[in-house]
PDB file of C-alpha atoms and ligand atoms in Angstrom:
ATOM      1  CA  MET Q  26       0.057  -0.013  -0.315  1.00 61.00           C
ATOM      2  CA  THR Q  27       1.325   3.780  -0.415  1.00 88.00           C
ATOM      3  CA  GLU Q  28       2.269   5.834   2.174  1.00 98.00           C
ATOM      4  CA  ARG Q  29      -0.643   7.860   4.397  1.00 98.00           C
ATOM      5  CA  SER Q  30      -0.397  11.245   5.569  1.00 98.00           C
ATOM      6  CA  PHE Q  31      -2.724  12.738   8.440  1.00 99.00           C
ATOM      7  CA  VAL Q  32      -3.850  16.170   8.149  1.00 99.00           C
ATOM      8  CA  ALA Q  33      -5.977  18.567  10.172  1.00 99.00           C
ATOM      9  CA  ILE Q  34      -7.169  21.756   9.397  1.00 99.00           C
ATOM     10  CA  LYS Q  35      -7.329  23.561  12.416  1.00 98.00           C
ATOM     11  CA  PRO Q  36     -10.074  25.965  14.359  1.00 98.00           C
ATOM     12  CA  ASP Q  37      -8.273  28.872  12.775  1.00 98.00           C
ATOM     13  CA  GLY Q  38      -8.172  27.311   9.642  1.00 98.00           C
ATOM     14  CA  VAL Q  39     -12.392  26.320  10.038  1.00 98.00           C
ATOM     15  CA  GLU Q  40     -13.225  30.191  11.002  1.00 98.00           C
ATOM     16  CA  ARG Q  41     -11.459  31.354   8.223  1.00 98.00           C
ATOM     17  CA  LYS Q  42     -13.446  29.387   6.129  1.00 98.00           C
ATOM     18  CA  LEU Q  43     -10.224  27.847   4.084  1.00 98.00           C
ATOM     19  CA  THR Q  44     -10.590  24.475   4.014  1.00 98.00           C
ATOM     20  CA  GLY Q  45     -12.263  24.468   0.754  1.00 98.00           C
ATOM     21  CA  GLU Q  46      -9.019  25.941  -0.339  1.00 98.00           C
ATOM     22  CA  ILE Q  47      -6.961  23.640   1.739  1.00 98.00           C
ATOM     23  CA  ILE Q  48      -8.917  20.353   0.641  1.00 98.00           C
ATOM     24  CA  LYS Q  49      -8.390  22.027  -3.574  1.00 98.00           C
ATOM     25  CA  ARG Q  50      -4.863  22.334  -3.538  1.00 98.00           C
ATOM     26  CA  ILE Q  51      -4.503  18.385  -1.982  1.00 98.00           C
ATOM     27  CA  GLU Q  52      -6.001  16.907  -4.182  1.00 98.00           C
ATOM     28  CA  GLN Q  53      -5.331  19.118  -7.620  1.00 97.00           C
ATOM     29  CA  LYS Q  54      -1.526  17.514  -6.590  1.00 98.00           C
ATOM     30  CA  GLY Q  55      -3.043  14.370  -6.987  1.00 97.00           C
ATOM     31  CA  PHE Q  56      -3.368  12.743  -3.847  1.00 98.00           C
ATOM     32  CA  LYS Q  57      -6.530  10.476  -2.444  1.00 98.00           C
ATOM     33  CA  MET Q  58      -8.055  11.386   0.444  1.00 98.00           C
ATOM     34  CA  VAL Q  59      -8.829   8.234   2.178  1.00 98.00           C
ATOM     35  CA  ALA Q  60     -10.914   9.278   4.901  1.00 98.00           C
ATOM     36  CA  MET Q  61     -12.335  12.662   6.680  1.00 98.00           C
ATOM     37  CA  LYS Q  62     -14.255  14.370   9.240  1.00 98.00           C
ATOM     38  CA  PHE Q  63     -15.476  17.570  11.449  1.00 98.00           C
ATOM     39  CA  ILE Q  64     -14.679  17.467  14.844  1.00 98.00           C
ATOM     40  CA  LYS Q  65     -14.417  19.429  17.723  1.00 98.00           C
ATOM     41  CA  PRO Q  66     -11.832  17.284  19.513  1.00 98.00           C
ATOM     42  CA  SER Q  67     -11.831  16.358  23.077  1.00 98.00           C
ATOM     43  CA  GLN Q  68      -8.638  16.744  25.652  1.00 98.00           C
ATOM     44  CA  GLU Q  69      -7.546  13.915  25.673  1.00 98.00           C
ATOM     45  CA  LEU Q  70      -7.468  13.223  22.006  1.00 98.00           C
ATOM     46  CA  ALA Q  71      -5.316  16.795  21.640  1.00 98.00           C
ATOM     47  CA  GLU Q  72      -3.290  15.804  24.720  1.00 98.00           C
ATOM     48  CA  GLU Q  73      -2.317  12.363  23.205  1.00 98.00           C
ATOM     49  CA  HIS Q  74      -2.100  14.650  19.115  1.00 98.00           C
ATOM     50  CA  TYR Q  75       0.365  16.997  20.708  1.00 98.00           C
ATOM     51  CA  GLY Q  76       2.035  14.644  23.489  1.00 97.00           C
ATOM     52  CA  GLU Q  77       5.340  14.826  22.213  1.00 97.00           C
ATOM     53  CA  HIS Q  78       5.445  18.569  23.010  1.00 98.00           C
ATOM     54  CA  LYS Q  79       3.982  18.013  26.368  1.00 98.00           C
ATOM     55  CA  GLU Q  80       6.941  19.504  28.451  1.00 98.00           C
ATOM     56  CA  LYS Q  81       6.849  22.534  25.860  1.00 98.00           C
ATOM     57  CA  PRO Q  82       6.137  25.976  27.108  1.00 98.00           C
ATOM     58  CA  PHE Q  83       3.500  26.421  24.682  1.00 98.00           C
ATOM     59  CA  TYR Q  84       1.161  22.753  25.116  1.00 98.00           C
ATOM     60  CA  LYS Q  85      -1.095  24.250  27.301  1.00 98.00           C
ATOM     61  CA  GLY Q  86      -2.069  27.048  24.720  1.00 98.00           C
ATOM     62  CA  LEU Q  87      -1.870  24.670  21.752  1.00 98.00           C
ATOM     63  CA  VAL Q  88      -3.932  22.150  23.569  1.00 98.00           C
ATOM     64  CA  GLU Q  89      -6.705  24.278  24.385  1.00 98.00           C
ATOM     65  CA  PHE Q  90      -6.429  26.019  20.743  1.00 98.00           C
ATOM     66  CA  ILE Q  91      -6.695  22.820  19.246  1.00 98.00           C
ATOM     67  CA  THR Q  92      -9.456  22.085  21.893  1.00 98.00           C
ATOM     68  CA  SER Q  93     -11.376  25.801  20.823  1.00 98.00           C
ATOM     69  CA  GLY Q  94     -13.130  24.722  17.793  1.00 98.00           C
ATOM     70  CA  PRO Q  95     -13.988  22.371  15.325  1.00 98.00           C
ATOM     71  CA  VAL Q  96     -11.090  20.906  13.427  1.00 98.00           C
ATOM     72  CA  VAL Q  97     -11.522  19.151   9.937  1.00 99.00           C
ATOM     73  CA  ALA Q  98      -9.333  15.744  10.651  1.00 99.00           C
ATOM     74  CA  MET Q  99      -8.102  13.744   6.795  1.00 99.00           C
ATOM     75  CA  VAL Q 100      -6.089  10.875   5.574  1.00 99.00           C
ATOM     76  CA  TRP Q 101      -4.605  11.265   2.392  1.00 98.00           C
ATOM     77  CA  GLU Q 102      -2.562   8.785   0.018  1.00 98.00           C
ATOM     78  CA  GLY Q 103      -0.491   8.843  -2.466  1.00 98.00           C
ATOM     79  CA  LYS Q 104       3.595   8.618  -3.425  1.00 97.00           C
ATOM     80  CA  ASP Q 105       5.902  10.373  -0.567  1.00 98.00           C
ATOM     81  CA  VAL Q 106       2.538  12.326   0.954  1.00 98.00           C
ATOM     82  CA  ILE Q 107       3.986  12.960   4.083  1.00 98.00           C
ATOM     83  CA  ALA Q 108       7.192  14.638   2.902  1.00 98.00           C
ATOM     84  CA  THR Q 109       5.164  16.259  -0.225  1.00 98.00           C
ATOM     85  CA  ILE Q 110       2.389  17.637   1.743  1.00 99.00           C
ATOM     86  CA  ARG Q 111       4.695  19.205   4.311  1.00 98.00           C
ATOM     87  CA  LYS Q 112       6.496  20.926   1.642  1.00 98.00           C
ATOM     88  CA  MET Q 113       3.112  22.157   0.643  1.00 99.00           C
ATOM     89  CA  VAL Q 114       2.214  23.658   4.316  1.00 98.00           C
ATOM     90  CA  GLY Q 115       5.708  25.163   4.882  1.00 98.00           C
ATOM     91  CA  VAL Q 116       7.697  25.364   7.673  1.00 98.00           C
ATOM     92  CA  THR Q 117       6.141  25.951  11.387  1.00 98.00           C
ATOM     93  CA  ASP Q 118       6.183  29.931  11.871  1.00 98.00           C
ATOM     94  CA  PRO Q 119       4.121  31.058   8.977  1.00 98.00           C
ATOM     95  CA  LEU Q 120       5.894  34.377   8.289  1.00 98.00           C
ATOM     96  CA  LYS Q 121       8.866  32.295   7.581  1.00 98.00           C
ATOM     97  CA  SER Q 122       7.353  29.440   5.354  1.00 98.00           C
ATOM     98  CA  ASP Q 123       7.485  30.133   1.473  1.00 98.00           C
ATOM     99  CA  PRO Q 124       4.834  31.971  -0.209  1.00 98.00           C
ATOM    100  CA  GLY Q 125       3.309  29.526  -2.363  1.00 98.00           C
ATOM    101  CA  THR Q 126       3.033  27.192   1.180  1.00 98.00           C
ATOM    102  CA  ILE Q 127      -0.854  26.559   2.954  1.00 98.00           C
ATOM    103  CA  ARG Q 128       0.780  28.622   6.074  1.00 98.00           C
ATOM    104  CA  GLY Q 129       3.455  31.167   3.668  1.00 98.00           C
ATOM    105  CA  ASP Q 130       0.196  32.514   1.882  1.00 98.00           C
ATOM    106  CA  PHE Q 131      -2.514  32.832   4.892  1.00 98.00           C
ATOM    107  CA  GLY Q 132      -0.564  32.906   8.286  1.00 98.00           C
ATOM    108  CA  ILE Q 133       1.167  35.303  10.906  1.00 98.00           C
ATOM    109  CA  SER Q 134       1.532  33.880  13.969  1.00 98.00           C
ATOM    110  CA  ILE Q 135       2.864  30.479  14.968  1.00 98.00           C
ATOM    111  CA  GLY Q 136       0.116  29.554  17.381  1.00 98.00           C
ATOM    112  CA  ARG Q 137      -2.219  30.715  14.460  1.00 98.00           C
ATOM    113  CA  ASN Q 138      -0.625  28.145  11.397  1.00 98.00           C
ATOM    114  CA  ILE Q 139      -3.883  26.845   9.890  1.00 98.00           C
ATOM    115  CA  ILE Q 140      -3.061  23.592   9.524  1.00 99.00           C
ATOM    116  CA  HIS Q 141      -1.552  19.996  11.010  1.00 99.00           C
ATOM    117  CA  ALA Q 142       0.725  17.507   8.735  1.00 99.00           C
ATOM    118  CA  SER Q 143       2.541  14.110   9.944  1.00 98.00           C
ATOM    119  CA  ASP Q 144       5.809  14.643   9.818  1.00 98.00           C
ATOM    120  CA  LYS Q 145       6.913  11.022   9.112  1.00 98.00           C
ATOM    121  CA  LEU Q 146       6.043   7.303   8.656  1.00 98.00           C
ATOM    122  CA  GLU Q 147       5.792   6.311  12.048  1.00 98.00           C
ATOM    123  CA  SER Q 148       3.741   9.707  13.653  1.00 98.00           C
ATOM    124  CA  ALA Q 149       1.581   9.356  10.402  1.00 98.00           C
ATOM    125  CA  LYS Q 150       0.391   5.741  11.378  1.00 98.00           C
ATOM    126  CA  LYS Q 151      -0.066   6.790  14.932  1.00 98.00           C
ATOM    127  CA  GLU Q 152      -1.718   9.934  14.265  1.00 98.00           C
ATOM    128  CA  ILE Q 153      -3.852   7.962  11.867  1.00 98.00           C
ATOM    129  CA  SER Q 154      -4.860   5.523  14.503  1.00 98.00           C
ATOM    130  CA  LEU Q 155      -5.745   8.361  17.142  1.00 98.00           C
ATOM    131  CA  TRP Q 156      -8.182  10.313  14.590  1.00 98.00           C
ATOM    132  CA  PHE Q 157      -9.598   7.352  12.915  1.00 98.00           C
ATOM    133  CA  SER Q 158     -10.715   3.829  13.377  1.00 98.00           C
ATOM    134  CA  GLN Q 159      -9.909   1.056  10.628  1.00 97.00           C
ATOM    135  CA  ASP Q 160     -13.418   1.645   9.104  1.00 98.00           C
ATOM    136  CA  GLU Q 161     -13.254   4.909   8.617  1.00 98.00           C
ATOM    137  CA  LEU Q 162     -10.543   4.514   6.069  1.00 98.00           C
ATOM    138  CA  VAL Q 163     -11.988   4.078   2.794  1.00 98.00           C
ATOM    139  CA  GLU Q 164     -10.838   1.722   0.184  1.00 95.00           C
ATOM    140  CA  TYR Q 165     -11.243   2.634  -3.485  1.00 96.00           C
ATOM    141  CA  THR Q 166      -9.291   2.861  -6.185  1.00 93.00           C
ATOM    142  CA  PRO Q 167      -9.774   6.390  -7.955  1.00 93.00           C
ATOM    143  CA  THR Q 168      -9.840   5.847 -11.487  1.00 93.00           C
ATOM    144  CA  LEU Q 169      -8.219   8.831 -12.454  1.00 93.00           C
ATOM    145  CA  ASP Q 170      -4.468   7.622 -11.272  1.00 94.00           C
ATOM    146  CA  LYS Q 171      -3.327   6.768 -14.368  1.00 95.00           C
ATOM    147  CA  TRP Q 172      -3.424   9.765 -15.815  1.00 96.00           C
ATOM    148  CA  ILE Q 173      -1.372  10.823 -12.266  1.00 96.00           C
ATOM    149  CA  TYR Q 174       1.160   8.123 -11.700  1.00 96.00           C
ATOM    150  CA  GLU Q 175       3.614   6.868 -14.846  1.00 94.00           C
ATOM    151  CA  ASN Q 176       3.024   3.417 -13.358  1.00 87.00           C
TER     152      ASN Q 176
HETATM  153  P1  GDP H 225       4.191  21.714  13.122  1.00 78.58           P
HETATM  154  O1  GDP H 225       5.604  20.140  12.966  1.00 78.58           O
HETATM  155  O2  GDP H 225       5.372  22.573  12.054  1.00 78.58           O
HETATM  156  O3  GDP H 225       3.377  21.725  13.159  1.00 78.58           O
HETATM  157  O4  GDP H 225       5.498  21.842  14.273  1.00 78.58           O
HETATM  158  P2  GDP H 225       5.350  21.489  15.970  1.00 78.58           P
HETATM  159  O5  GDP H 225       5.381  19.854  15.811  1.00 78.58           O
HETATM  160  O6  GDP H 225       7.058  21.791  16.143  1.00 78.58           O
HETATM  161  O7  GDP H 225       4.635  22.225  16.871  1.00 78.58           O
HETATM  162  C1  GDP H 225       2.948  21.888  16.609  1.00 78.58           C
HETATM  163  C2  GDP H 225       2.110  23.397  16.980  1.00 78.58           C
HETATM  164  O8  GDP H 225       2.794  23.652  17.869  1.00 78.58           O
HETATM  165  C3  GDP H 225       2.727  23.946  15.689  1.00 78.58           C
HETATM  166  O9  GDP H 225       1.571  23.658  14.382  1.00 78.58           O
HETATM  167  C4  GDP H 225       2.763  25.257  16.409  1.00 78.58           C
HETATM  168  O10 GDP H 225       0.653  25.439  16.052  1.00 78.58           O
HETATM  169  C5  GDP H 225       2.765  25.349  18.135  1.00 78.58           C
HETATM  170  N1  GDP H 225       4.091  25.230  18.094  1.00 78.58           N
HETATM  171  C6  GDP H 225       5.147  25.263  17.788  1.00 78.58           C
HETATM  172  N2  GDP H 225       6.396  25.968  18.491  1.00 78.58           N
HETATM  173  C7  GDP H 225       5.635  26.845  18.949  1.00 78.58           C
HETATM  174  C8  GDP H 225       5.717  28.040  19.462  1.00 78.58           C
HETATM  175  O11 GDP H 225       7.087  28.417  19.784  1.00 78.58           O
HETATM  176  N3  GDP H 225       4.816  28.807  20.248  1.00 78.58           N
HETATM  177  C9  GDP H 225       3.404  28.750  19.872  1.00 78.58           C
HETATM  178  N4  GDP H 225       2.520  29.395  20.701  1.00 78.58           N
HETATM  179  N5  GDP H 225       3.218  27.967  19.346  1.00 78.58           N
HETATM  180  C10 GDP H 225       3.768  26.957  18.479  1.00 78.58           C
HETATM  181 MG1   MG H 226       4.566  18.668  14.435  1.00 78.58          MG
END
């Protein structure tokens, strides 16, 4: 099976009506959506998702922020999808993100950087199983794939 990445549009991205724009970019790149849900994350889910940052000074605010409103949680599949979506997202600080990236085009503050995307295979696996159950991951073969992949 090809690689999968977990992507979430954070509450600021949803409030700012960037959901369609972000999905459009990933879809038009050629990646395949495998799952999507619109949820207000629980405290427990948020703490687990950002567990690696538990000791950081911004952790409490980050968890408060991510639980403050609805999030669009998604799984995307495709060749090199993890590294490629990270490039499309831009670096963590939107003021340092290149123009053309999601954070570079739409954000200013590090604590309001619009989107989360898995950074490596191991985190993608962990995040996908944290946010989605196995039966929410939809299996299908897009007919357009032969126009996106050479083989
Ligand atoms: P990401 O993988 O690019 O999202 O960045 P990290 O995994 O390093 O951090 C997770 C999230 O914590 C980031 O997307 C930011 O929203 C937030 N964050 C990271 N560093 C800082 C910081 O220095 N200050 C604040 N306020 N938030 C931060
Ligand atoms: Mg990260």
